[in-house]
Amino acid sequence: MTDFTMKTDADGVAIITWDVKGKSMNVLSLEGWDDLDALVDQALADDAVKGVVITSGKDTFAGGMDLNIIAKMKASAGDNPAKGLFEGLMKSHGILRKIERAGMEPKTNKGGKPIAAALPGTALGIGLEIPLACHRIFAADNPKAKIGLPEIMVGIFPGMGGTTRLVRKMGAMAASPLLLQGKLNDPKRAMQAGVIDEVVAADELMSAAKAWVLSEPTIVKPWDEKGYKMPGGAPYHPAGFMTFVGASAMVNGNTMGVYPAAKALLSAVYEGALVPFDTALKIEARWFTNVLLNPSSEAMIRSLFINKEALEKGANRPDVADQTVKKVGVLGAGMMGAGIALVSAKAGIEVVLLDQKQDAADKGKSYTSDYYDKGISRKKATVEQKEAALSRITATTDYAALKGCDLIVEAVFEDLGIKATVTKAVEEIVGKDCIFASNTSTLPITELAKASARPDQFIGIHFFSPVDKMLLVEIIKGKATGDVAVAKALDFVRQIRKTPIVVNDERFFYANRCIIPYINEGIRMLREGVNPVLIENAAKLVGMPLGPLQLTDETSIDLGVKIAKATKAAMGADYPNDEVDEVLFWMADEGRLGRKANAGFFTYDDKGKRGDLWEGLAAKYPASDDQPDLIEVQRRLLFAQVLEAVRALEEGVLEDIREGDVGAILGWGFAPWSGGPFSWLDMLGTPYAAERCDALTASYGDRFATPDLLREMAAKGQTFYGRFGAQKNAA
Ligand code: NAD
């Protein structure tokens, strides 16, 4: 079976069609590369062929590359993976360069056959890098199609010529959002940006591409002509100089220097811009090899691409019949309920949004209206989409409206008694198959399920705020929760296009369990006299999106106080955080409740813009003369989180380390460059990690005590993915 086939029509245009059997979207495999290579050779050698159109047999062009290509290239050179990769990449460059030169005379640029790319829809990654090597790119006018190079999002960069060609085609400045942020465009925007050349009606795609091929067009790429100058200027041109100086500062500012791919991309662009095209490709291949061998890139690809996708496809879904949700009842139309109603309606699910007062229910529904208004003003949504979503939401106070719901998501006040009352009230109305889910952040699901007549149909579906932006949903199994409820929750999360993790019911579940110690460690350091500027910057420099103090401001100090009081009441004498509470309670007494009060650890102006750290902190907790090293602060902040993740695994809260890693990055932004807590520990090596824990325990106490599991793994020299990855089929 071949992924590419070729047919030459009566006019002498060879149509190469990419159609990988059994896949909804084309992905490039090593065999596919060979097929394409052979067909291009054949077309170029055949006198009857005047030109070529490369297209797809599907309604999209291609979704990217099969990442096993990289693994195979690495393996091909045995114990010298860098050599295997570099040679594999250069071979790929050879194929694309053959398309680009199309048989032209090297010195005179004479001869050659025009090769067009005809994209019926989405073209991502290598799916755009192949077209970029062609002489003209046509795309069907399909507003749903996405065109771009998203590699940077998973820790690599476009390394099959995309970087070098795009920069030479558009200039470094114009290419930078596409390369450095992985920005995707619909075909019209991609044409405006200069990525593709022509957008035509879908039914004219092939005829337009063929007509162009037969029009005897000029096919020499600008960079293969004498006197080529890079748009916007190369590095030593005055304008180019400004671009490159700015880009370097911007990349380091945005990434804090922790993402190897962004730096390597910039180096490939800068160094490549100083040399002829073929040498630039070689430089791109060297930097790409460098990135692919970096443990951070490997871990990011594993967590953010392979494992994230596996979880979304239901890797841990029990084997029960389809549980697609048709009608969901959302109880409580507050901040969370309003967001849950929005994402459900957006996914085409009928929603009943219920609150105590009609005003509150209506206000919850208006969140969807406001969301679409914003989208419409930014041309990201249409009036029709808004109306369709609103028509699916019934805002009500009447429990009878919940009749026919197959899923309930409860998001009323965080109070066991109130939640129990609504659970009972709902169960009197809904059918006996309906699944009941609570969005509680702190109350045990097993406890809440006691109010239910059907505890096996009771589950936790824990969203993060803001619901429409946060990608993770934590599904919590209570002691009695059954498989159908788990499947229902997973199917719902798939419908609303989020990423699920499934965990067992212990205090704070998984995400909050790990993030609370991070916040607490930051606050402890402040109390000890560590300069808060050091605390916040150390966190950001190790890749955390927010420092612990800023994060506390965002989530609010009073929430922290509330959680602390409830936890202390539950734990009694074992409660370990009195020192943290001293600071939190003092802040609350000072009225510094965080961003919502325009006053917290940081100052805020009238418009809510964050300013400096509050001066009152220095008065109460003066920075000591003897400040710790940056790395020591970072170790404390990271180990505080990571050790909780290990304990969650040890206790069976987590059943799959893939969920631990993906959940950490998507749930609370745990240093994405690391691939997640378990990937990070594997990077350190368990023996070294255990050593660091022992040192931290000696300096700061038992909260850093090495978990038995980590100690055992350290003694055996095991890795987390080695020991727990394989059994779950993790990558
Ligand atoms: P909120 O105060 O904004 O909204 C709660 C809503 O529930 C209010 O509109 C209230 O009128 C309504 N309500 C209260 N009792 C009711 C009843 N008996 N019947 C119907 N409606 C009732 O709270 P929120 O922040 O949206 O949180 C809701 C739930 O989600 C809580 O359990 C909370 O722990 C959880 N949660 C919150 C967050 C967060 O960041 N805020 C994140 C995850 C989970």
Short mmCIF file of C-alpha atoms in Angstrom, two decimals, residues 49-435:
data_model
loop_
_atom_site.label_atom_id
_atom_site.label_comp_id
_atom_site.label_asym_id
_atom_site.label_seq_id
_atom_site.Cartn_x
_atom_site.Cartn_y
_atom_site.Cartn_z
CA VAL A 49 4.92 15.12 -18.02
CA LYS A 50 4.86 18.92 -18.34
CA GLY A 51 4.33 19.69 -14.71
CA VAL A 52 3.04 18.32 -11.41
CA VAL A 53 0.26 19.06 -8.94
CA ILE A 54 0.65 17.62 -5.45
CA THR A 55 -2.68 17.29 -3.68
CA SER A 56 -4.59 15.12 -1.22
CA GLY A 57 -7.31 12.51 -1.57
CA LYS A 58 -8.97 13.79 1.59
CA ASP A 59 -10.73 17.05 2.42
CA THR A 60 -7.61 18.15 4.26
CA PHE A 61 -4.02 18.14 2.97
CA ALA A 62 -2.05 16.84 5.95
CA GLY A 63 -1.87 17.06 9.72
CA GLY A 64 1.91 16.73 10.03
CA MET A 65 4.55 14.15 10.50
CA ASP A 66 4.37 10.74 12.12
CA LEU A 67 6.67 11.32 15.07
CA ASN A 68 7.97 7.79 14.72
CA ILE A 69 9.98 9.14 11.79
CA ILE A 70 12.19 10.85 14.33
CA ALA A 71 12.53 7.69 16.41
CA LYS A 72 13.45 5.69 13.30
CA MET A 73 16.00 8.25 12.15
CA LYS A 74 17.58 8.21 15.59
CA ALA A 75 17.69 4.43 15.67
CA SER A 76 19.19 4.18 12.18
CA ALA A 77 22.65 5.17 13.36
CA GLY A 78 22.79 2.83 16.36
CA ASP A 79 24.65 4.44 19.21
CA ASN A 80 25.09 7.69 17.30
CA PRO A 81 21.53 9.05 17.15
CA ALA A 82 22.68 12.57 16.23
CA LYS A 83 24.25 11.20 13.07
CA GLY A 84 21.10 9.22 12.21
CA LEU A 85 18.93 12.27 12.73
CA PHE A 86 21.13 14.67 10.82
CA GLU A 87 21.47 12.32 7.88
CA GLY A 88 17.74 11.56 7.91
CA LEU A 89 16.94 15.27 7.91
CA MET A 90 19.38 15.98 5.09
CA LYS A 91 17.77 13.20 3.06
CA SER A 92 14.38 14.86 3.62
CA HIS A 93 15.85 18.21 2.59
CA GLY A 94 17.13 16.46 -0.53
CA ILE A 95 13.61 15.35 -1.50
CA LEU A 96 12.14 18.80 -0.95
CA ARG A 97 15.03 20.49 -2.72
CA LYS A 98 14.48 18.17 -5.68
CA ILE A 99 10.86 19.36 -5.83
CA GLU A 100 11.98 22.97 -5.58
CA ARG A 101 14.68 22.71 -8.28
CA ALA A 102 12.42 20.43 -10.38
CA GLY A 103 15.18 19.50 -12.78
CA MET A 104 16.43 23.03 -13.44
CA GLU A 105 19.95 23.53 -14.73
CA PRO A 106 21.99 24.43 -11.59
CA LYS A 107 23.92 27.33 -13.10
CA THR A 108 21.44 28.87 -15.50
CA ASN A 109 18.19 27.99 -13.76
CA LYS A 110 16.91 26.92 -17.16
CA GLY A 111 14.47 24.05 -17.71
CA GLY A 112 12.63 22.30 -14.92
CA LYS A 113 8.96 21.48 -14.53
CA PRO A 114 6.45 23.57 -12.58
CA ILE A 115 5.17 21.89 -9.44
CA ALA A 116 2.09 23.28 -7.66
CA ALA A 117 0.59 22.30 -4.34
CA ALA A 118 -3.22 22.16 -4.18
CA LEU A 119 -4.49 22.14 -0.60
CA PRO A 120 -8.14 21.19 -0.15
CA GLY A 121 -8.03 22.00 3.57
CA THR A 122 -5.86 21.94 6.67
CA ALA A 123 -2.10 21.82 6.06
CA LEU A 124 0.06 21.66 9.17
CA GLY A 125 3.73 21.05 9.86
CA ILE A 126 5.29 18.93 7.14
CA GLY A 127 1.89 19.36 5.45
CA LEU A 128 2.94 22.96 4.81
CA GLU A 129 6.67 22.33 4.46
CA ILE A 130 6.10 20.18 1.34
CA PRO A 131 3.95 22.91 -0.30
CA LEU A 132 6.55 25.53 0.63
CA ALA A 133 9.05 23.61 -1.52
CA CYS A 134 6.62 23.70 -4.47
CA HIS A 135 6.54 26.64 -6.87
CA ARG A 136 3.04 27.85 -6.14
CA ILE A 137 0.60 27.02 -3.35
CA PHE A 138 -3.13 26.96 -4.07
CA ALA A 139 -5.67 26.46 -1.30
CA ALA A 140 -9.41 25.85 -1.43
CA ASP A 141 -11.47 28.64 0.09
CA ASN A 142 -12.32 26.64 3.17
CA PRO A 143 -12.61 28.92 6.24
CA LYS A 144 -12.37 25.94 8.57
CA ALA A 145 -8.96 24.93 7.23
CA LYS A 146 -5.92 25.72 9.31
CA ILE A 147 -2.60 26.43 7.69
CA GLY A 148 0.61 26.80 9.61
CA LEU A 149 3.64 25.40 11.39
CA PRO A 150 2.61 24.58 14.98
CA GLU A 151 5.77 22.61 15.88
CA ILE A 152 6.96 25.11 18.49
CA MET A 153 3.87 24.29 20.58
CA VAL A 154 5.15 20.81 21.28
CA GLY A 155 8.77 21.72 21.89
CA ILE A 156 10.33 21.43 18.43
CA PHE A 157 10.46 23.78 15.44
CA PRO A 158 9.78 23.38 11.72
CA GLY A 159 12.84 21.41 10.73
CA MET A 160 11.97 20.12 7.26
CA GLY A 161 12.88 23.36 5.54
CA GLY A 162 9.85 25.27 6.85
CA THR A 163 11.96 27.61 8.93
CA THR A 164 14.46 28.44 6.21
CA ARG A 165 11.87 28.76 3.40
CA LEU A 166 9.33 30.82 5.32
CA VAL A 167 11.93 33.32 6.48
CA ARG A 168 13.27 33.67 2.94
CA LYS A 169 9.78 33.96 1.51
CA MET A 170 8.36 36.48 4.01
CA GLY A 171 11.25 37.94 5.97
CA ALA A 172 12.13 37.17 9.58
CA MET A 173 9.78 39.73 11.11
CA ALA A 174 6.68 38.59 9.20
CA ALA A 175 7.52 34.92 9.74
CA SER A 176 8.06 35.28 13.47
CA PRO A 177 4.44 34.84 14.74
CA LEU A 178 4.12 31.78 12.49
CA LEU A 179 7.37 30.20 13.61
CA LEU A 180 7.72 31.37 17.22
CA GLN A 181 4.08 31.17 18.28
CA GLY A 182 2.90 28.49 15.86
CA LYS A 183 0.13 30.82 14.70
CA LEU A 184 -2.34 29.09 12.37
CA ASN A 185 -4.39 30.91 9.73
CA ASP A 186 -7.36 30.09 7.55
CA PRO A 187 -6.50 30.07 3.82
CA LYS A 188 -7.46 33.71 3.19
CA ARG A 189 -5.41 34.96 6.11
CA ALA A 190 -2.54 32.66 5.14
CA MET A 191 -2.60 34.28 1.69
CA GLN A 192 -2.70 37.80 3.14
CA ALA A 193 0.25 36.88 5.34
CA GLY A 194 2.16 35.64 2.29
CA VAL A 195 2.41 32.00 3.35
CA ILE A 196 0.42 30.66 0.39
CA ASP A 197 -0.12 32.17 -3.02
CA GLU A 198 -3.70 31.75 -4.12
CA VAL A 199 -7.12 30.91 -2.63
CA VAL A 200 -9.73 29.55 -5.04
CA ALA A 201 -13.21 28.05 -4.78
CA ALA A 202 -12.99 24.42 -3.65
CA ASP A 203 -14.39 23.06 -6.92
CA GLU A 204 -11.84 25.04 -8.92
CA LEU A 205 -8.81 24.01 -6.88
CA MET A 206 -7.46 21.38 -9.27
CA SER A 207 -8.30 23.23 -12.45
CA ALA A 208 -6.62 26.41 -11.18
CA ALA A 209 -3.49 24.51 -10.15
CA LYS A 210 -3.34 22.63 -13.46
CA ALA A 211 -3.91 25.78 -15.52
CA TRP A 212 -1.03 27.44 -13.71
CA VAL A 213 1.25 24.44 -14.29
CA LEU A 214 0.44 24.55 -18.02
CA SER A 215 0.97 28.32 -18.27
CA GLU A 216 4.76 27.93 -18.55
CA PRO A 217 5.33 29.95 -15.40
CA THR A 218 8.65 31.12 -14.01
CA ILE A 219 9.56 28.65 -11.32
CA VAL A 220 12.89 29.79 -9.95
CA LYS A 221 12.61 30.58 -6.26
CA PRO A 222 13.82 34.11 -5.40
CA TRP A 223 16.56 32.65 -3.19
CA ASP A 224 17.95 30.67 -6.11
CA GLU A 225 18.34 33.82 -8.21
CA LYS A 226 21.46 35.96 -8.23
CA GLY A 227 21.26 39.03 -6.04
CA TYR A 228 18.48 37.64 -3.78
CA LYS A 229 17.83 39.85 -0.77
CA MET A 230 15.85 38.66 2.21
CA PRO A 231 12.61 40.64 2.72
CA GLY A 232 13.05 42.95 5.72
CA GLY A 233 16.81 42.53 5.61
CA ALA A 234 19.35 39.93 6.72
CA PRO A 235 21.08 40.34 10.12
CA TYR A 236 23.70 42.89 9.00
CA HIS A 237 21.27 45.07 7.08
CA PRO A 238 20.19 48.00 9.32
CA ALA A 239 16.50 46.96 9.32
CA GLY A 240 17.36 43.29 9.70
CA PHE A 241 19.67 44.13 12.57
CA MET A 242 16.79 45.68 14.48
CA THR A 243 14.61 42.63 13.84
CA PHE A 244 17.17 40.15 15.07
CA VAL A 245 18.20 42.12 18.16
CA GLY A 246 14.51 42.55 19.04
CA ALA A 247 13.64 38.92 18.32
CA SER A 248 16.35 37.61 20.58
CA ALA A 249 15.19 39.78 23.47
CA MET A 250 11.57 38.91 22.80
CA VAL A 251 12.16 35.16 22.67
CA ASN A 252 14.17 35.16 25.86
CA GLY A 253 11.62 37.43 27.54
CA ASN A 254 8.73 35.18 26.57
CA THR A 255 10.40 31.87 27.24
CA MET A 256 12.65 32.88 30.12
CA GLY A 257 15.28 30.95 28.23
CA VAL A 258 13.89 27.57 29.27
CA TYR A 259 12.57 26.40 25.90
CA PRO A 260 15.43 24.99 23.82
CA ALA A 261 13.34 24.93 20.63
CA ALA A 262 12.69 28.67 20.58
CA LYS A 263 16.39 29.46 20.99
CA ALA A 264 17.44 26.89 18.43
CA LEU A 265 14.88 28.19 15.96
CA LEU A 266 16.21 31.69 16.34
CA SER A 267 19.77 30.48 15.87
CA ALA A 268 18.80 28.55 12.75
CA VAL A 269 17.11 31.65 11.33
CA TYR A 270 19.95 34.01 12.22
CA GLU A 271 22.81 31.81 11.09
CA GLY A 272 20.87 30.61 8.06
CA ALA A 273 20.26 34.18 6.95
CA LEU A 274 23.99 34.79 6.61
CA VAL A 275 24.70 31.99 4.14
CA PRO A 276 23.41 30.60 0.82
CA PHE A 277 20.18 28.58 0.86
CA ASP A 278 21.63 25.07 0.79
CA THR A 279 23.98 25.85 3.63
CA ALA A 280 21.06 27.36 5.55
CA LEU A 281 19.21 24.06 5.21
CA LYS A 282 22.20 22.26 6.66
CA ILE A 283 22.27 24.70 9.58
CA GLU A 284 18.54 24.18 10.11
CA ALA A 285 19.13 20.41 10.16
CA ARG A 286 21.92 20.76 12.73
CA TRP A 287 19.81 22.88 15.06
CA PHE A 288 16.84 20.59 14.58
CA THR A 289 19.01 17.61 15.48
CA ASN A 290 20.17 19.50 18.55
CA VAL A 291 16.57 20.14 19.64
CA LEU A 292 15.42 16.60 18.94
CA LEU A 293 18.16 15.26 21.18
CA ASN A 294 17.32 17.65 23.99
CA PRO A 295 15.51 15.80 26.81
CA SER A 296 13.15 18.74 27.20
CA SER A 297 11.92 18.46 23.60
CA GLU A 298 11.53 14.74 23.93
CA ALA A 299 9.49 15.16 27.12
CA MET A 300 7.35 17.93 25.65
CA ILE A 301 6.53 15.89 22.55
CA ARG A 302 5.64 12.93 24.74
CA SER A 303 3.35 14.86 27.10
CA LEU A 304 1.91 17.59 24.92
CA PHE A 305 1.50 15.66 21.73
CA ILE A 306 1.48 11.90 22.09
CA ASN A 307 0.04 11.42 25.57
CA LYS A 308 -2.33 14.38 25.49
CA GLU A 309 -3.84 12.97 22.33
CA ALA A 310 -4.01 9.46 23.81
CA LEU A 311 -5.93 10.77 26.84
CA GLU A 312 -8.29 12.76 24.64
CA LYS A 313 -8.98 9.65 22.61
CA GLY A 314 -10.01 7.82 25.76
CA ALA A 315 -6.86 5.89 26.74
CA ASN A 316 -8.34 5.27 30.19
CA ARG A 317 -12.01 4.99 29.22
CA PRO A 318 -13.80 1.91 30.57
CA ASP A 319 -15.10 -0.36 27.87
CA VAL A 320 -18.80 0.57 27.96
CA ALA A 321 -21.20 1.79 25.25
CA ASP A 322 -21.06 5.31 23.87
CA GLN A 323 -22.16 7.86 26.46
CA THR A 324 -22.38 10.99 24.32
CA VAL A 325 -24.23 13.70 26.24
CA LYS A 326 -27.39 15.11 24.66
CA LYS A 327 -28.85 17.26 27.40
CA VAL A 328 -26.88 18.54 30.38
CA GLY A 329 -28.29 20.20 33.47
CA VAL A 330 -25.95 22.75 35.06
CA LEU A 331 -26.82 23.60 38.65
CA GLY A 332 -25.66 27.00 39.82
CA ALA A 333 -25.17 29.74 37.25
CA GLY A 334 -22.23 31.43 39.00
CA MET A 335 -18.74 31.80 37.66
CA MET A 336 -18.21 28.07 37.01
CA GLY A 337 -21.77 27.14 36.02
CA ALA A 338 -21.91 29.93 33.44
CA GLY A 339 -18.66 28.72 31.90
CA ILE A 340 -19.76 25.08 31.87
CA ALA A 341 -23.03 26.08 30.17
CA LEU A 342 -21.06 28.00 27.55
CA VAL A 343 -18.63 25.21 26.62
CA SER A 344 -21.49 22.69 26.52
CA ALA A 345 -23.72 24.82 24.29
CA LYS A 346 -20.73 25.58 22.07
CA ALA A 347 -20.29 21.83 21.61
CA GLY A 348 -23.88 21.50 20.46
CA ILE A 349 -25.27 20.07 23.70
CA GLU A 350 -28.66 21.18 24.99
CA VAL A 351 -28.23 22.94 28.37
CA VAL A 352 -30.54 23.65 31.28
CA LEU A 353 -28.89 26.29 33.46
CA LEU A 354 -30.53 26.41 36.85
CA ASP A 355 -30.09 28.83 39.74
CA GLN A 356 -32.10 29.91 42.78
CA LYS A 357 -33.27 33.17 41.21
CA GLN A 358 -34.19 33.80 37.59
CA ASP A 359 -31.89 36.86 37.57
CA ALA A 360 -28.93 34.70 38.52
CA ALA A 361 -29.78 32.10 35.88
CA ASP A 362 -30.16 34.80 33.21
CA LYS A 363 -26.88 36.39 34.24
CA GLY A 364 -25.20 33.01 33.83
CA LYS A 365 -26.64 32.68 30.34
CA SER A 366 -25.51 36.20 29.42
CA TYR A 367 -21.93 34.97 29.89
CA THR A 368 -22.36 32.98 26.68
CA SER A 369 -23.78 36.02 24.94
CA ASP A 370 -20.83 38.20 26.05
CA TYR A 371 -18.36 35.52 25.03
CA TYR A 372 -19.72 35.42 21.48
CA ASP A 373 -19.98 39.24 21.26
CA LYS A 374 -16.27 39.43 21.97
CA GLY A 375 -15.60 36.71 19.38
CA ILE A 376 -17.77 38.48 16.79
CA SER A 377 -15.95 41.78 17.31
CA ARG A 378 -12.65 39.94 16.75
CA LYS A 379 -14.08 38.11 13.72
CA LYS A 380 -13.59 34.77 15.44
CA ALA A 381 -17.28 33.96 15.74
CA THR A 382 -20.46 34.70 13.82
CA VAL A 383 -23.88 36.01 14.83
CA GLU A 384 -25.34 32.67 13.71
CA GLN A 385 -23.02 30.76 16.04
CA LYS A 386 -24.01 33.02 18.92
CA GLU A 387 -27.70 32.52 18.26
CA ALA A 388 -27.31 28.78 17.91
CA ALA A 389 -25.46 28.55 21.22
CA LEU A 390 -27.96 30.77 23.05
CA SER A 391 -30.89 28.81 21.65
CA ARG A 392 -29.46 25.69 23.29
CA ILE A 393 -29.40 27.21 26.82
CA THR A 394 -32.53 27.36 28.95
CA ALA A 395 -31.99 29.57 32.00
CA THR A 396 -34.43 28.61 34.71
CA THR A 397 -35.21 28.14 38.41
CA ASP A 398 -37.55 25.23 37.70
CA TYR A 399 -36.19 21.77 38.50
CA ALA A 400 -38.81 20.24 36.19
CA ALA A 401 -36.79 21.62 33.24
CA LEU A 402 -34.09 19.09 34.09
CA LYS A 403 -36.32 16.26 32.89
CA GLY A 404 -34.57 14.38 30.10
CA CYS A 405 -31.04 15.40 31.13
CA ASP A 406 -28.57 12.54 30.78
CA LEU A 407 -25.86 14.40 32.73
CA ILE A 408 -26.01 16.89 35.59
CA VAL A 409 -23.03 19.06 36.49
CA GLU A 410 -23.48 20.66 39.86
CA ALA A 411 -21.66 23.97 40.52
CA VAL A 412 -23.56 25.50 43.46
CA PHE A 413 -21.89 26.94 46.55
CA GLU A 414 -19.10 24.87 48.08
CA ASP A 415 -21.20 23.52 50.94
CA LEU A 416 -21.87 19.88 51.69
CA GLY A 417 -25.42 20.57 52.94
CA ILE A 418 -26.48 22.66 49.93
CA LYS A 419 -24.95 20.15 47.53
CA ALA A 420 -26.78 17.30 49.25
CA THR A 421 -30.11 19.13 49.00
CA VAL A 422 -29.77 19.81 45.29
CA THR A 423 -28.61 16.25 44.61
CA LYS A 424 -31.79 14.88 46.18
CA ALA A 425 -34.02 17.42 44.44
CA VAL A 426 -32.52 16.60 41.05
CA GLU A 427 -32.77 12.84 41.46
CA GLU A 428 -36.52 13.17 41.94
CA ILE A 429 -36.83 14.69 38.49
CA VAL A 430 -34.26 13.05 36.23
CA GLY A 431 -34.40 9.54 34.76
CA LYS A 432 -32.67 6.69 36.54
CA ASP A 433 -29.85 6.54 33.97
CA CYS A 434 -28.79 10.15 34.49
CA ILE A 435 -25.23 10.65 35.74
#
